[in-house]
mmCIF file of C-alpha atoms and ligand atoms in Angstrom:
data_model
loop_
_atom_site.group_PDB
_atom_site.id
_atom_site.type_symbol
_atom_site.label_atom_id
_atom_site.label_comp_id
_atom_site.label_asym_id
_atom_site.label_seq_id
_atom_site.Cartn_x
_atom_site.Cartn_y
_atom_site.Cartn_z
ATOM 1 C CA UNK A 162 34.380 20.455 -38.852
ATOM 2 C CA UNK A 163 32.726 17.207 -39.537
ATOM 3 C CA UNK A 164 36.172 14.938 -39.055
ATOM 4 C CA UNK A 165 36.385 16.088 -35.586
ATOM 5 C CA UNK A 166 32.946 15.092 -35.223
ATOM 6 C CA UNK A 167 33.563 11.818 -36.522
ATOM 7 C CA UNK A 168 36.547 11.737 -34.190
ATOM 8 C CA UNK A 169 34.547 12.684 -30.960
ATOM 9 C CA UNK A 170 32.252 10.114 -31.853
ATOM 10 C CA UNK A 171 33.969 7.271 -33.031
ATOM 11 C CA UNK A 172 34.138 4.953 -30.214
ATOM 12 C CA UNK A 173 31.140 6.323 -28.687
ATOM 13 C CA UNK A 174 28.103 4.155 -28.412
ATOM 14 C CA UNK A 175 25.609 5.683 -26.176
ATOM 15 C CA UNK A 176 25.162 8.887 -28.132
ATOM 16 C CA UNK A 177 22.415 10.782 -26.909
ATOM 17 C CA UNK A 178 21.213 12.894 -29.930
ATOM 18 C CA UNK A 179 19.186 16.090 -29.149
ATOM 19 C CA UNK A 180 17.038 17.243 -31.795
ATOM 20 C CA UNK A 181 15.459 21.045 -32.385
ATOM 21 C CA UNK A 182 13.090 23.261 -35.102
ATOM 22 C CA UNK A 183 16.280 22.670 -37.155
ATOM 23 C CA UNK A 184 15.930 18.744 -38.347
ATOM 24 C CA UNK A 185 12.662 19.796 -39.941
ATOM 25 C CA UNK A 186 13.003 22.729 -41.938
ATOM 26 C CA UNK A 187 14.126 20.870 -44.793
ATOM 27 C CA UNK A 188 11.011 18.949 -44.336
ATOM 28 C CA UNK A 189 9.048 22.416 -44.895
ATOM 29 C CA UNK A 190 8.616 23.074 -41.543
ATOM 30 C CA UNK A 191 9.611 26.723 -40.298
ATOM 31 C CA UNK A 192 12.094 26.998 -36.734
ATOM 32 C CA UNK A 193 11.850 29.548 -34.369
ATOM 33 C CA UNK A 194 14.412 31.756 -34.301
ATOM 34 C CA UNK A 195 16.322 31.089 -38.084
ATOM 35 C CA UNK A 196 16.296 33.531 -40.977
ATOM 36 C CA UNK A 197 12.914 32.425 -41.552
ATOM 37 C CA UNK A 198 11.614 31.534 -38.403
ATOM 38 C CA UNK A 199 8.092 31.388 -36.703
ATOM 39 C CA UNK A 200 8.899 34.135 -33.853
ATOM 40 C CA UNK A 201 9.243 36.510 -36.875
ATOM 41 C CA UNK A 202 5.524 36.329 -37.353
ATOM 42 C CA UNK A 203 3.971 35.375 -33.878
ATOM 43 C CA UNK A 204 4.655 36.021 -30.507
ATOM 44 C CA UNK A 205 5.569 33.401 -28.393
ATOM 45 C CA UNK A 206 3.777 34.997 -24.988
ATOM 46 C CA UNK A 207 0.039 34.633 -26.756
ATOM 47 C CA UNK A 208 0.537 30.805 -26.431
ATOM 48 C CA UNK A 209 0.151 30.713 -23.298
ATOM 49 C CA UNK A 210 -1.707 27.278 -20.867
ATOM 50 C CA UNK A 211 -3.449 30.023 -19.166
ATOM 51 C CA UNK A 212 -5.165 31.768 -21.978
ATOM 52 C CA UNK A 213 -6.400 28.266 -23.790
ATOM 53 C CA UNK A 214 -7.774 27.365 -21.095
ATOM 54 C CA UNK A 215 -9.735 30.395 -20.452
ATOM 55 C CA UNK A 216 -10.178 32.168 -23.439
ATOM 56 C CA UNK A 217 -12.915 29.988 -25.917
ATOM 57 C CA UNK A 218 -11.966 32.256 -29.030
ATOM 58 C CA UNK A 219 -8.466 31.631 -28.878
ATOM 59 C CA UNK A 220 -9.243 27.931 -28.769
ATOM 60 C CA UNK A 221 -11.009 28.005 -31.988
ATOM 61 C CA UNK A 222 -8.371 30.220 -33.384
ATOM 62 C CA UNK A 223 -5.940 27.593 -32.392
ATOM 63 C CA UNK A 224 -7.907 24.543 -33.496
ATOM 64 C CA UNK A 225 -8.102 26.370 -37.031
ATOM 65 C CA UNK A 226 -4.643 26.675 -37.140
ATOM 66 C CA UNK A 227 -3.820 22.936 -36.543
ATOM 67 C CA UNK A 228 -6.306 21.836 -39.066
ATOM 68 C CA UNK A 229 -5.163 23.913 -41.926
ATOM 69 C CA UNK A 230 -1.693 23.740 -41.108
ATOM 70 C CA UNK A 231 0.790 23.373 -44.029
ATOM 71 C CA UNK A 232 2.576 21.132 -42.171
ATOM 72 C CA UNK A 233 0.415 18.592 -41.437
ATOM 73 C CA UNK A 234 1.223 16.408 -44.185
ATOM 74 C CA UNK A 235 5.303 17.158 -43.646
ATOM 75 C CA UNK A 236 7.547 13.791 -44.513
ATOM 76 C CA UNK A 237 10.742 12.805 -42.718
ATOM 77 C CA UNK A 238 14.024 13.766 -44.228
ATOM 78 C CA UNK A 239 17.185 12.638 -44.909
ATOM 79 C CA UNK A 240 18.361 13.697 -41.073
ATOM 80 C CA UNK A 241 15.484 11.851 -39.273
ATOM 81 C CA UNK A 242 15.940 8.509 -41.076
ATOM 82 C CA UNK A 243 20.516 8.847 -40.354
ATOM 83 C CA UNK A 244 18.972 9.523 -36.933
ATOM 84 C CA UNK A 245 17.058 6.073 -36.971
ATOM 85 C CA UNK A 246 19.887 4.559 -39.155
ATOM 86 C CA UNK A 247 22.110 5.205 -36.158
ATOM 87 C CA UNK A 248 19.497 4.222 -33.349
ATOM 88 C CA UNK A 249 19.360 1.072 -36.136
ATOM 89 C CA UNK A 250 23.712 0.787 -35.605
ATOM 90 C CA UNK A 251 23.496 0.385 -31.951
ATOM 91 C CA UNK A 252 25.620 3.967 -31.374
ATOM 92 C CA UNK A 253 22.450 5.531 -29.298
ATOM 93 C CA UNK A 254 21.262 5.687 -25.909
ATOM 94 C CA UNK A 255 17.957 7.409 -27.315
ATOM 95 C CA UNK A 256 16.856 10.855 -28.647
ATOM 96 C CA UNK A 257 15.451 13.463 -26.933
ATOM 97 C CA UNK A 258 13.391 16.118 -29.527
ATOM 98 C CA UNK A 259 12.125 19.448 -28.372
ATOM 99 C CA UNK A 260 9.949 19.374 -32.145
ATOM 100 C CA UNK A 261 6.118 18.584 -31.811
ATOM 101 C CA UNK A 262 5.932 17.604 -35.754
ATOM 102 C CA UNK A 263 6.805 13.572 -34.935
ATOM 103 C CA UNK A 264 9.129 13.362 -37.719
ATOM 104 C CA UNK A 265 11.612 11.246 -35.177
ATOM 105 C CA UNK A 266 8.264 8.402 -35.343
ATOM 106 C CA UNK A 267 7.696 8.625 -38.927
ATOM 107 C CA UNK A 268 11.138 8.454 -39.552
ATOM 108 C CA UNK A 269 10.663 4.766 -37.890
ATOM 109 C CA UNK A 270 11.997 5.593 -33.622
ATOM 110 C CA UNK A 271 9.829 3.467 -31.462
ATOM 111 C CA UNK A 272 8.758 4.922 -28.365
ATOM 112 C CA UNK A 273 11.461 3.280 -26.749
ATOM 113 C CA UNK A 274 14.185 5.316 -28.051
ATOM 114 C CA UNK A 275 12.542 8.951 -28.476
ATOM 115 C CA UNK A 276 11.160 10.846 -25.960
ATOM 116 C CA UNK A 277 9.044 14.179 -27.476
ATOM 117 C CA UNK A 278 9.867 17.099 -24.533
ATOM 118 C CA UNK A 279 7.295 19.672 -25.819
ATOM 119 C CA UNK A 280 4.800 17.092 -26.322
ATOM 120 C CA UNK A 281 3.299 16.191 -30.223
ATOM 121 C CA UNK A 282 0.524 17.489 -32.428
ATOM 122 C CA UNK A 283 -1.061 15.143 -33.486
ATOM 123 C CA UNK A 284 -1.914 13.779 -29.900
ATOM 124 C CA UNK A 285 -5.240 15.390 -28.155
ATOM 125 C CA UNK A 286 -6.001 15.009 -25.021
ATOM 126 C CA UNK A 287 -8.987 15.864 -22.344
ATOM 127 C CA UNK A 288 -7.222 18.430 -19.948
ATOM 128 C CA UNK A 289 -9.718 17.162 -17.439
ATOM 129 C CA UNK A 290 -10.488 13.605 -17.690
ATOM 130 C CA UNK A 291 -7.489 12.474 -19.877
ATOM 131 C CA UNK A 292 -9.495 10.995 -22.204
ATOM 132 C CA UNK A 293 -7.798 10.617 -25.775
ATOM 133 C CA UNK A 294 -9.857 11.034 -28.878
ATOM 134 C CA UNK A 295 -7.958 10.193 -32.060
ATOM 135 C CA UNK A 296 -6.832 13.013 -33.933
ATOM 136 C CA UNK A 297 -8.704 12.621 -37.002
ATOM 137 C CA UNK A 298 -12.142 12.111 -34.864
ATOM 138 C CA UNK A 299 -11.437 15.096 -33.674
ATOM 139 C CA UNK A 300 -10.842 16.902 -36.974
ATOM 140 C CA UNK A 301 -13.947 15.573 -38.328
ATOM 141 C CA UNK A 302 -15.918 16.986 -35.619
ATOM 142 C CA UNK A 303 -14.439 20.270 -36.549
ATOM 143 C CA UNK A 304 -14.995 19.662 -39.890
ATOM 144 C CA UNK A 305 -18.692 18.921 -39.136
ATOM 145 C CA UNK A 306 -18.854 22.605 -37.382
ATOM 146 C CA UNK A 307 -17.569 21.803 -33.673
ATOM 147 C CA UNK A 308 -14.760 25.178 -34.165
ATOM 148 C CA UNK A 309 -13.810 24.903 -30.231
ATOM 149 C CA UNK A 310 -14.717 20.866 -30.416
ATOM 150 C CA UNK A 311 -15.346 19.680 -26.145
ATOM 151 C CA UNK A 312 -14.562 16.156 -24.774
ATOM 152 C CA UNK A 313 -17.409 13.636 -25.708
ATOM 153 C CA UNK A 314 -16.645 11.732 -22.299
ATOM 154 C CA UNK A 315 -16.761 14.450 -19.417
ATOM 155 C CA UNK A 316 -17.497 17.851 -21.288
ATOM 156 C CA UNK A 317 -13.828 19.151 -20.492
ATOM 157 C CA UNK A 318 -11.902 21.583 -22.845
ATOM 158 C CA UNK A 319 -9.527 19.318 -25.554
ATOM 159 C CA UNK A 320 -5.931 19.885 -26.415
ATOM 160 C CA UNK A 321 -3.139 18.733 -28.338
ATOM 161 C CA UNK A 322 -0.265 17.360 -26.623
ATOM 162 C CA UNK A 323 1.868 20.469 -27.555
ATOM 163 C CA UNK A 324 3.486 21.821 -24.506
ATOM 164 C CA UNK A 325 2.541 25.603 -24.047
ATOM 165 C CA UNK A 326 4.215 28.544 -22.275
ATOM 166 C CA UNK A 327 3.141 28.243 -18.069
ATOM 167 C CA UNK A 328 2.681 24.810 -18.882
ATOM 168 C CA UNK A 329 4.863 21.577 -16.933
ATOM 169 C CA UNK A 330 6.735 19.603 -19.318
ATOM 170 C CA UNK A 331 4.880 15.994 -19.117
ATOM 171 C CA UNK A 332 6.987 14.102 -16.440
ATOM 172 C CA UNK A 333 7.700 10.853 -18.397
ATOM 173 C CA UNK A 334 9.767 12.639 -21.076
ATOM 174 C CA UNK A 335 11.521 14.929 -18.293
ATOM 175 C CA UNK A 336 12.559 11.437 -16.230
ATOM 176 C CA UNK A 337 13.412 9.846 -19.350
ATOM 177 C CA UNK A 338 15.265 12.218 -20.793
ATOM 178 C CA UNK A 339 17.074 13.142 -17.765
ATOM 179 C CA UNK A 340 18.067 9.042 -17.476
ATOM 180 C CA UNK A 341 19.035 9.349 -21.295
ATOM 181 C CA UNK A 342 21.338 12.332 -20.320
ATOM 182 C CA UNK A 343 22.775 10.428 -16.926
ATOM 183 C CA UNK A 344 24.087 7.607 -18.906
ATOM 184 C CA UNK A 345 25.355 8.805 -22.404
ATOM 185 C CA UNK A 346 28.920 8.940 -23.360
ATOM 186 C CA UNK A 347 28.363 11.693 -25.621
ATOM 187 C CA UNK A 348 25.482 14.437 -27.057
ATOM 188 C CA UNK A 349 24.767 14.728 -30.733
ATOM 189 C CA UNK A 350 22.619 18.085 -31.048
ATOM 190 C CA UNK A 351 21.248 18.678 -34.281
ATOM 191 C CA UNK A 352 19.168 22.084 -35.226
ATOM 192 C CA UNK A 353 18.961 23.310 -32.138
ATOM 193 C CA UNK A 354 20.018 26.680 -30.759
ATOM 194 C CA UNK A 355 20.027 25.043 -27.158
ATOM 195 C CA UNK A 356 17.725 28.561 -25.998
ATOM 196 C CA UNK A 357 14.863 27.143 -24.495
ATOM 197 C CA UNK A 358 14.891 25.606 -20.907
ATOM 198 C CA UNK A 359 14.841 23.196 -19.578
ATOM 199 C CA UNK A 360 14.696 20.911 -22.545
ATOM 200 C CA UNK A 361 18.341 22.704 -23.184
ATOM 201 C CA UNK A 362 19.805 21.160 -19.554
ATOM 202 C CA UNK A 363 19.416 17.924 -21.410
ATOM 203 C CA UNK A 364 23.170 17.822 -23.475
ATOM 204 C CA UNK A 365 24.345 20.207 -21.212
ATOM 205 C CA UNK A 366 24.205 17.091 -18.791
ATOM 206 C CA UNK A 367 25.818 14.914 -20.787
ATOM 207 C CA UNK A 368 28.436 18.098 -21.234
ATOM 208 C CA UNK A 369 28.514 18.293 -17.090
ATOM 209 C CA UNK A 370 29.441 14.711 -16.531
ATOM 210 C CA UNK A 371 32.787 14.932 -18.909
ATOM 211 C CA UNK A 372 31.605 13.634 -21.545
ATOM 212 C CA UNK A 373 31.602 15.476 -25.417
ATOM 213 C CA UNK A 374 29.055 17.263 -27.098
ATOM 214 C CA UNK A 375 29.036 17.905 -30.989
ATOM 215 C CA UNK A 376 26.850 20.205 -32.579
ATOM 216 C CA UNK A 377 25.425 19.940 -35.886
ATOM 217 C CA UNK A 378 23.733 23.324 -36.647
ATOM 218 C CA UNK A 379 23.474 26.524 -39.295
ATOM 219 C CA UNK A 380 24.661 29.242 -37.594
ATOM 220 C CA UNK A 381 25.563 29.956 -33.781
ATOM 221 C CA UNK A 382 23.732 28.227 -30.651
ATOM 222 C CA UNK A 383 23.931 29.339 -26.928
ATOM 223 C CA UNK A 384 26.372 26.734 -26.538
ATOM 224 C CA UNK A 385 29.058 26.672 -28.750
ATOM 225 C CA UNK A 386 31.851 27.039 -26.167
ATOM 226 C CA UNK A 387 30.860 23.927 -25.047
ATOM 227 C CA UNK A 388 30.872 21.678 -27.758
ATOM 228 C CA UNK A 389 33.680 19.502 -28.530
ATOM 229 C CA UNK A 390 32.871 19.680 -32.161
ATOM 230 C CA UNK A 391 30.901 22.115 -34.116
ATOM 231 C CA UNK A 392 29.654 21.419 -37.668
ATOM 232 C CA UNK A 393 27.879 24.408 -39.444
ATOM 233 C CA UNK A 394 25.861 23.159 -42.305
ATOM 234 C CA UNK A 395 22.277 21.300 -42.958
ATOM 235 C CA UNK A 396 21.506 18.055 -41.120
ATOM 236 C CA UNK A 397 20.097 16.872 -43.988
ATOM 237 C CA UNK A 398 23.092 16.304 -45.605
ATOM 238 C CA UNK A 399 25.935 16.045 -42.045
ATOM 239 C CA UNK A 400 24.031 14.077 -40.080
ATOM 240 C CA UNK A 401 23.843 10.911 -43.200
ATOM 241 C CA UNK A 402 27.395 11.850 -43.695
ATOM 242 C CA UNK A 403 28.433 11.305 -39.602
ATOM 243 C CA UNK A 404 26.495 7.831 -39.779
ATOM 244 C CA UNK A 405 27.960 6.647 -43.179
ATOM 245 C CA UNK A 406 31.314 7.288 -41.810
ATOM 246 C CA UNK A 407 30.324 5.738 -37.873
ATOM 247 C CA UNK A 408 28.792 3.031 -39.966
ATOM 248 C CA UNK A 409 32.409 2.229 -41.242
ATOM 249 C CA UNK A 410 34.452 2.175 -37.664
HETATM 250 P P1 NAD B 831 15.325 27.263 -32.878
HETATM 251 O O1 NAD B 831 14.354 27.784 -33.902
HETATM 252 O O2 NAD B 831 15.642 28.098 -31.701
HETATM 253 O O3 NAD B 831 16.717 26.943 -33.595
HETATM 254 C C1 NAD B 831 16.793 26.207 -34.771
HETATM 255 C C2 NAD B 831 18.243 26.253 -35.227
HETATM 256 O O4 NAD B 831 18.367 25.326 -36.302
HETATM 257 C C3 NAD B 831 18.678 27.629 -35.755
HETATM 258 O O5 NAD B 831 19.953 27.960 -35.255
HETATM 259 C C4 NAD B 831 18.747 27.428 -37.275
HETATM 260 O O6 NAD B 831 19.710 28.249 -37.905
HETATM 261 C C5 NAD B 831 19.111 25.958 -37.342
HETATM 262 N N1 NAD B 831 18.710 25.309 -38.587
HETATM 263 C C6 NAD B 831 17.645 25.596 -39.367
HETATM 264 N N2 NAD B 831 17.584 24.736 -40.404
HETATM 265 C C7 NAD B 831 18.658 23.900 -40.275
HETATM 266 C C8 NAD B 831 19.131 22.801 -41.022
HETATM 267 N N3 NAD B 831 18.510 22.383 -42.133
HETATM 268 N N4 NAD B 831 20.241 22.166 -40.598
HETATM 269 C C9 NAD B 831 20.893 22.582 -39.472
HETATM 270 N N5 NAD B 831 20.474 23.608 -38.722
HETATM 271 C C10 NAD B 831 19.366 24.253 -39.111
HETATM 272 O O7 NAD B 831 14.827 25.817 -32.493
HETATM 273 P P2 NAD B 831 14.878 25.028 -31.117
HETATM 274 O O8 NAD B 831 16.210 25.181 -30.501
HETATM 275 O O9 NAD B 831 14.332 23.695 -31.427
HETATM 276 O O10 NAD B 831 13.859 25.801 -30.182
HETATM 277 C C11 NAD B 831 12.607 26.135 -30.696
HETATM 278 C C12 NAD B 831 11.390 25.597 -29.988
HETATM 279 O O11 NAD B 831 10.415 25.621 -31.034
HETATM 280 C C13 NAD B 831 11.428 24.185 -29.533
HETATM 281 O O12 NAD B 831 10.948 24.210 -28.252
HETATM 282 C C14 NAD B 831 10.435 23.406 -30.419
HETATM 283 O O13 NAD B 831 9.511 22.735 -29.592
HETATM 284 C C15 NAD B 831 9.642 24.449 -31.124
HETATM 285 N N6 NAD B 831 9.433 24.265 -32.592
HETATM 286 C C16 NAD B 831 9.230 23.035 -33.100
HETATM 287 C C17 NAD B 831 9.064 22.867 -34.467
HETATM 288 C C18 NAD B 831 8.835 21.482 -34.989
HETATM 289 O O14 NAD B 831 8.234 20.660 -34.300
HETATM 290 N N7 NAD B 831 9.314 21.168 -36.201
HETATM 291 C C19 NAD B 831 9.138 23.970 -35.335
HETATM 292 C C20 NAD B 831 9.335 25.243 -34.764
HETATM 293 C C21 NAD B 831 9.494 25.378 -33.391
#
C-alpha cells in the first residue's frame, strides 16, 4: 500500500534505495526473471568469467550482442529521474543498482550517490592491463572488422564492465555499498526480486540494523516478510508518486 510507504518513509532522510531489472523495463529493457524476462531465453550459466576468457568465439558472440543490442539507445524513465528527484530532496544516503544499463547516470546521479554492483555496459576495460578504451572506439573497431577486438596497449583480451557469473563484484561498489547500507535509516527497493547475492545482503542490512524496508515491485520478491511496506505496481508511476508526496512533508 503506497500510504504506508509514505508513512515508513516520512521522516526518513537517509533512504538507501536499491534498484533491480525492474526500474528499466518500462524503458524497454527486459528483467530476468518477470513474465517476460531474459532467463526465459538464455541461460544464465553460459555467461560465465571463465568461458570469456577462454573461449575466443564466445567473445565475438558476445561483442555482437552488445553492439546490436536493442537497448543500447534505452532513455531513463519516469522512476530513474523520482529517484534523482529524491537524491535532488536531500531524503538519500545513495543508491545502490544491481542494472548494468546506467539509466541511474542518465537519469542525472553523479558518481557520488550511485554505486553500479554488477558493473555497466558501456564501460570496457583491458582484463590485463586495465587500460580503458572508450566505448565507441571500441565499436568502431568492430565495426571496421575487429569481431573479438584485443587491447591496443598490451594485447590483452577486452571486456565490458558487466559483472559475469565466477566473477568478484568490483570492490569499490561492494565497500560503498556496504557503507551506504551501515548508515541508512531506511531501504527503498524498487524492481528487484532481492534473488541474487550478494548484491541482495545490501537492504537486507539496512533490514538487520532495525531499520524499515519498503518495497516497490510487480509481483512477489524473496523478501516480502521483511518489508515494512510493500507496494505492488510499476515504479514508473509509485516511485514519482512516493517523492511528490515526501516532497510535501
Ligand atoms: P529480476 O529480473 O530478478 O526481478 C525484476 C522484478 O521487477 C520482477 O519481480 C518483476 O516482476 C519486477 N518488475 C518488472 N517490471 C517492473 C516495473 N515496471 N515496476 C515494478 N516492478 C517491475 O531482477 P533483479 O532482482 O534486478 O535481478 C536480476 C539481475 O539481472 C541483476 O543482477 C541485474 O544485474 C541483471 N539485469 C539487469 C538489467 C538492466 O541493467 N536493466 C536487465 C536484466 C537483468
Amino acid at each position: 500500500m503506497i500510504e504506508q510507504a509514505i508513512e515508513t518513509l516520512s521522516d526518513r532522510t537517509r533512504i538507501l534505495v536499491f534498484t533491480g531489472a525492474g526500474i528499466s523495463t518500462e524503458s524497454g529493457i527486459p528483467d530476468f526473471r518477470g513474465p517476460q524476462g531474459l532467463w526465459k531465453r538464455f541461460d544464465p550459466g553460459d555467461y560465465t568469467y571463465d568461458r570469456y576468457v577462454n573461449d575466443p568465439g564466445f567473445r565475438i558472440d558476445t561483442w555482437g550482442k552488445r553492439f546490436h543490442s536493442p537497448y543500447l539507445d534505452a532513455e531513463p524513465n519516469d522512476a530513474h529521474r523520482a529517484v534523482t528527484r529524491l537524491w535532488d530532496m536531500g531524503r538519500l544516503i545513495g543508491v545502490v543498482t544491481q542494472n548494468i544499463d546506467g539509466l541511474h547516470a542518465a537519469a542525472g546521479l553523479g558518481p557520488d550517490s550511485l554505486v553500479e554492483m554488477h558493473g555497466n555496459a558501456r564501460r570496457i576495460h583491458c582484463i590485463s592491463c586495465g587500460a580503458e578504451p572508450r566505448f565507441s572506439a571500441v565499436e568502431e573497431r568492430w565495426e571496421a572488422g575487429a569481431l573479438d577486438p584485443e587491447c591496443l596497449e598490451c594485447g590483452g583480451i577486452l571486456k565490458t564492465r558487466v559483472v559475469y557469473f565466477g566473477e568478484q563484484l568490483p570492490q569499490d561498489a561492494t565497500i560503498r555499498a556496504r557503507n551506504m547500507a551501515e548508515s541508512a535509516d531506511a531501504a527503498l527497493v524498487v524492481g528487484s526480486t532481492l534473488s541474487v547475492y550478494p548484491a541482495a545482503f545490501v537492504p537486507l542490512a539496512v533490514v538487520d540494523r532495525g531499520e524499515p524496508m519498503v518495497i516497490v515491485n510487480r509481483g512477489r520478491t524473496d523478501h516480502d516478510a521483511h518489508a515494512a511496506a510493500l507496494v505492488d505496481g510499476d515504479a514508473g508511476t509509485v516511485v514519482p508518486a512516493l517523492a511528490d508526496r515526501l516532497a510535501q512533508n
